[in-house]
Amino acid sequence: MAVRREKAERLADEELMPLVGRKDPEAFEVLYDRHGGVAYSLAYRIVGERTAAEEVTQEAFISVWRSGARFDATRGSVRSWLLSVVRNRAIDFLRSKAGKAPKLTFDDDAVLAQQQAPEMTEEEALRRETADEVRGAIGKLPGEQSKVIQLAYFGGFSHSEIAEILGLPMGTVKGRMRLGLEKIRGELAEGFA
Amino acid sequence: MSGHDRHERWGDDLAAYALGALEPAEATALEHHLDSCERCRAELRWLAPAVRSLADSVERQQPPPSLRTSLMAAVREDARRAEGETAAQRNWWPAWLRGGSGPRRLRLAAGVATVALAVAAVAGYEVGKDGSGEVGNATTLSTRQPNGITVKMVREGDGGTLRLAGVRQLPPGKVLEAWVRREGTVEAVPALFVPDRSGRASTTIADLSGVEAVMVTQEPRGGSTAPTSKPIVTMSVPQ
């Protein structure tokens, strides 16, 4: 039984997922309206072209629609799961375009299982960060740290591929990733402290 | 190598892993280590919001309206198909529960479901026996199970929240799954849940209309399509 749109709009993402799991289009539509913009933006940032970004976003949302019943709220938020699915599909798109075997499979349940559940209060607080604030935190990184993080996250390159691209030892690449992520995390923590 | 040095080594791998940048063999080795190292798991949890924030940092683009249109068309078509299958399943379940002519795999599962329903009938909630009350538009039903678990159902509008207390910690790889019985048909409640350290657990049941009983079982991570274990909670729901 589908819930009415107005009722679905009052529900939190995690409350919508059981409805999506029961194949409720109204609940799913609300989910898309909430996160479709950021999902498409992320896909576009990775694949760099609109048609491909549309395709990736549609595939990711269809996957969420089909596997919604298996969503496990104890493993993190709907939004972070959805964006992980978008990213993985976009990276796979890039790799298939480059003639490489997909690095990641389309096993979106595995994405769910790998999610690191944060403390929920912290997750809620961090979610309130604006995109500008997040960009500010990333912008403060030294270029060498920002570059390895962007190549990994938006380019889908492994640390050894990045080491080859930049002509650096693999240990240096991993070390820069760690320092960079720790700094971003520190900035985010200050934002809501 | 000291314990501290070992963790330093894993620390660099954790960041690369969080970014999806480890090679598959390295990721497998790290996951093996994570199984037994709470310290590294905690560090990974701490790093996770930094990785998630990268998705939020991208410049916003406006998705074309055609994306929403085509996506929703596909979804509504899929929902129509699913509705057709559900209707067929509703006609089929009662025969299945009676131990009809379905495949052996399903008859075995039906046995478990029948046990669940029988226990529900014996141990189910009775109005007025354990307690009920109304606050505003919400109705609360509560009962204590023979195994010591306290069950509270807060019913509001079409849906409700099932709150459990006194739940033992689950074996590794297990989650809790709730089930509702409606017109003799047992359906899974999609959201899976686990107890916290104090033994409390809760889940939302979006649609309680026509529900006669609610049950909770332990199921493998990822959930099951039919109960595979004896329920730890059964509660009759007065209409």
PDB file of C-alpha atoms in Angstrom, chain A residues 58-156:
ATOM      1  CA  GLN A  58      19.622   6.540 -12.619  1.00  0.00           C
ATOM      2  CA  GLU A  59      21.402   3.197 -12.194  1.00  0.00           C
ATOM      3  CA  ALA A  60      22.330   4.032  -8.604  1.00  0.00           C
ATOM      4  CA  PHE A  61      18.765   5.004  -7.657  1.00  0.00           C
ATOM      5  CA  ILE A  62      17.333   1.923  -9.362  1.00  0.00           C
ATOM      6  CA  SER A  63      19.762  -0.176  -7.320  1.00  0.00           C
ATOM      7  CA  VAL A  64      18.564   1.522  -4.135  1.00  0.00           C
ATOM      8  CA  TRP A  65      14.957   0.892  -5.177  1.00  0.00           C
ATOM      9  CA  ARG A  66      15.665  -2.802  -5.735  1.00  0.00           C
ATOM     10  CA  SER A  67      17.794  -3.384  -2.639  1.00  0.00           C
ATOM     11  CA  GLY A  68      15.988  -0.994  -0.296  1.00  0.00           C
ATOM     12  CA  ALA A  69      14.542  -3.861   1.713  1.00  0.00           C
ATOM     13  CA  ARG A  70      18.032  -4.839   2.768  1.00  0.00           C
ATOM     14  CA  PHE A  71      18.980  -1.392   4.060  1.00  0.00           C
ATOM     15  CA  ASP A  72      20.351  -1.693   7.577  1.00  0.00           C
ATOM     16  CA  ALA A  73      20.051   1.548   9.525  1.00  0.00           C
ATOM     17  CA  THR A  74      22.605   0.346  12.065  1.00  0.00           C
ATOM     18  CA  ARG A  75      25.335   0.645   9.456  1.00  0.00           C
ATOM     19  CA  GLY A  76      24.936   4.299   8.598  1.00  0.00           C
ATOM     20  CA  SER A  77      22.668   6.783   6.934  1.00  0.00           C
ATOM     21  CA  VAL A  78      20.645   6.317   3.768  1.00  0.00           C
ATOM     22  CA  ARG A  79      22.361   9.337   2.251  1.00  0.00           C
ATOM     23  CA  SER A  80      25.887   8.000   2.757  1.00  0.00           C
ATOM     24  CA  TRP A  81      24.874   4.591   1.391  1.00  0.00           C
ATOM     25  CA  LEU A  82      23.278   6.165  -1.652  1.00  0.00           C
ATOM     26  CA  LEU A  83      26.296   8.371  -2.357  1.00  0.00           C
ATOM     27  CA  SER A  84      28.626   5.365  -1.980  1.00  0.00           C
ATOM     28  CA  VAL A  85      26.565   3.529  -4.583  1.00  0.00           C
ATOM     29  CA  VAL A  86      26.700   6.570  -6.915  1.00  0.00           C
ATOM     30  CA  ARG A  87      30.446   6.899  -6.496  1.00  0.00           C
ATOM     31  CA  ASN A  88      31.127   3.218  -7.124  1.00  0.00           C
ATOM     32  CA  ARG A  89      29.044   3.193 -10.281  1.00  0.00           C
ATOM     33  CA  ALA A  90      30.660   6.377 -11.548  1.00  0.00           C
ATOM     34  CA  ILE A  91      34.144   4.980 -10.913  1.00  0.00           C
ATOM     35  CA  ASP A  92      33.186   1.765 -12.689  1.00  0.00           C
ATOM     36  CA  PHE A  93      31.941   3.851 -15.600  1.00  0.00           C
ATOM     37  CA  LEU A  94      35.296   5.645 -15.783  1.00  0.00           C
ATOM     38  CA  ARG A  95      37.216   2.404 -15.658  1.00  0.00           C
ATOM     39  CA  SER A  96      35.131   0.690 -18.302  1.00  0.00           C
ATOM     40  CA  LYS A  97      35.534   3.750 -20.529  1.00  0.00           C
ATOM     41  CA  ALA A  98      39.290   3.534 -20.067  1.00  0.00           C
ATOM     42  CA  GLY A  99      39.179  -0.130 -21.061  1.00  0.00           C
ATOM     43  CA  LYS A 100      40.043  -1.324 -17.556  1.00  0.00           C
ATOM     44  CA  ALA A 101      38.268  -4.091 -15.741  1.00  0.00           C
ATOM     45  CA  PRO A 102      35.841  -2.594 -13.240  1.00  0.00           C
ATOM     46  CA  LYS A 103      37.616  -2.218  -9.931  1.00  0.00           C
ATOM     47  CA  LEU A 104      34.372  -2.348  -8.047  1.00  0.00           C
ATOM     48  CA  THR A 105      31.507  -4.693  -8.587  1.00  0.00           C
ATOM     49  CA  PHE A 106      27.835  -3.743  -8.670  1.00  0.00           C
ATOM     50  CA  ASP A 107      27.311  -5.482  -5.355  1.00  0.00           C
ATOM     51  CA  ASP A 108      25.553  -2.675  -3.529  1.00  0.00           C
ATOM     52  CA  ASP A 109      24.881  -4.936  -0.569  1.00  0.00           C
ATOM     53  CA  ALA A 110      28.638  -5.116  -0.129  1.00  0.00           C
ATOM     54  CA  VAL A 111      28.718  -1.322  -0.095  1.00  0.00           C
ATOM     55  CA  LEU A 112      26.166  -1.429   2.672  1.00  0.00           C
ATOM     56  CA  ALA A 113      28.139  -4.009   4.637  1.00  0.00           C
ATOM     57  CA  GLN A 114      31.317  -1.931   4.388  1.00  0.00           C
ATOM     58  CA  GLN A 115      29.717   1.260   5.628  1.00  0.00           C
ATOM     59  CA  GLN A 116      31.221   2.451   8.853  1.00  0.00           C
ATOM     60  CA  ALA A 117      28.389   3.384  11.151  1.00  0.00           C
ATOM     61  CA  PRO A 118      29.215   6.629  12.916  1.00  0.00           C
ATOM     62  CA  GLU A 119      27.848   7.723  16.233  1.00  0.00           C
ATOM     63  CA  MET A 120      24.428   8.917  15.120  1.00  0.00           C
ATOM     64  CA  THR A 121      24.493  12.201  17.029  1.00  0.00           C
ATOM     65  CA  GLU A 122      27.773  13.027  15.361  1.00  0.00           C
ATOM     66  CA  GLU A 123      26.426  12.011  11.966  1.00  0.00           C
ATOM     67  CA  GLU A 124      23.457  14.327  12.409  1.00  0.00           C
ATOM     68  CA  ALA A 125      25.702  17.208  13.383  1.00  0.00           C
ATOM     69  CA  LEU A 126      28.076  16.654  10.496  1.00  0.00           C
ATOM     70  CA  ARG A 127      25.197  16.476   8.067  1.00  0.00           C
ATOM     71  CA  ARG A 128      24.364  20.048   8.931  1.00  0.00           C
ATOM     72  CA  GLU A 129      27.710  21.218   7.592  1.00  0.00           C
ATOM     73  CA  THR A 130      27.160  23.160   4.433  1.00  0.00           C
ATOM     74  CA  ALA A 131      28.887  22.219   1.205  1.00  0.00           C
ATOM     75  CA  ASP A 132      30.840  25.470   1.477  1.00  0.00           C
ATOM     76  CA  GLU A 133      32.158  24.581   4.903  1.00  0.00           C
ATOM     77  CA  VAL A 134      33.170  21.152   3.693  1.00  0.00           C
ATOM     78  CA  ARG A 135      34.849  22.658   0.642  1.00  0.00           C
ATOM     79  CA  GLY A 136      36.625  25.057   3.002  1.00  0.00           C
ATOM     80  CA  ALA A 137      37.970  22.169   5.059  1.00  0.00           C
ATOM     81  CA  ILE A 138      39.240  20.442   1.928  1.00  0.00           C
ATOM     82  CA  GLY A 139      40.579  23.701   0.533  1.00  0.00           C
ATOM     83  CA  LYS A 140      42.795  24.152   3.574  1.00  0.00           C
ATOM     84  CA  LEU A 141      44.703  20.976   2.780  1.00  0.00           C
ATOM     85  CA  PRO A 142      48.198  21.226   1.376  1.00  0.00           C
ATOM     86  CA  GLY A 143      48.030  20.580  -2.375  1.00  0.00           C
ATOM     87  CA  GLU A 144      49.990  17.349  -2.116  1.00  0.00           C
ATOM     88  CA  GLN A 145      47.431  15.867   0.288  1.00  0.00           C
ATOM     89  CA  SER A 146      44.434  17.210  -1.583  1.00  0.00           C
ATOM     90  CA  LYS A 147      45.735  15.758  -4.854  1.00  0.00           C
ATOM     91  CA  VAL A 148      46.098  12.173  -3.621  1.00  0.00           C
ATOM     92  CA  ILE A 149      42.687  12.293  -1.943  1.00  0.00           C
ATOM     93  CA  GLN A 150      40.985  13.658  -5.051  1.00  0.00           C
ATOM     94  CA  LEU A 151      42.685  11.152  -7.335  1.00  0.00           C
ATOM     95  CA  ALA A 152      41.526   8.333  -5.050  1.00  0.00           C
ATOM     96  CA  TYR A 153      37.984   9.474  -4.324  1.00  0.00           C
ATOM     97  CA  PHE A 154      36.953  11.182  -7.559  1.00  0.00           C
ATOM     98  CA  GLY A 155      39.321   9.387  -9.915  1.00  0.00           C
ATOM     99  CA  GLY A 156      38.970   5.890  -8.506  1.00  0.00           C
TER     100      GLY A 156
END
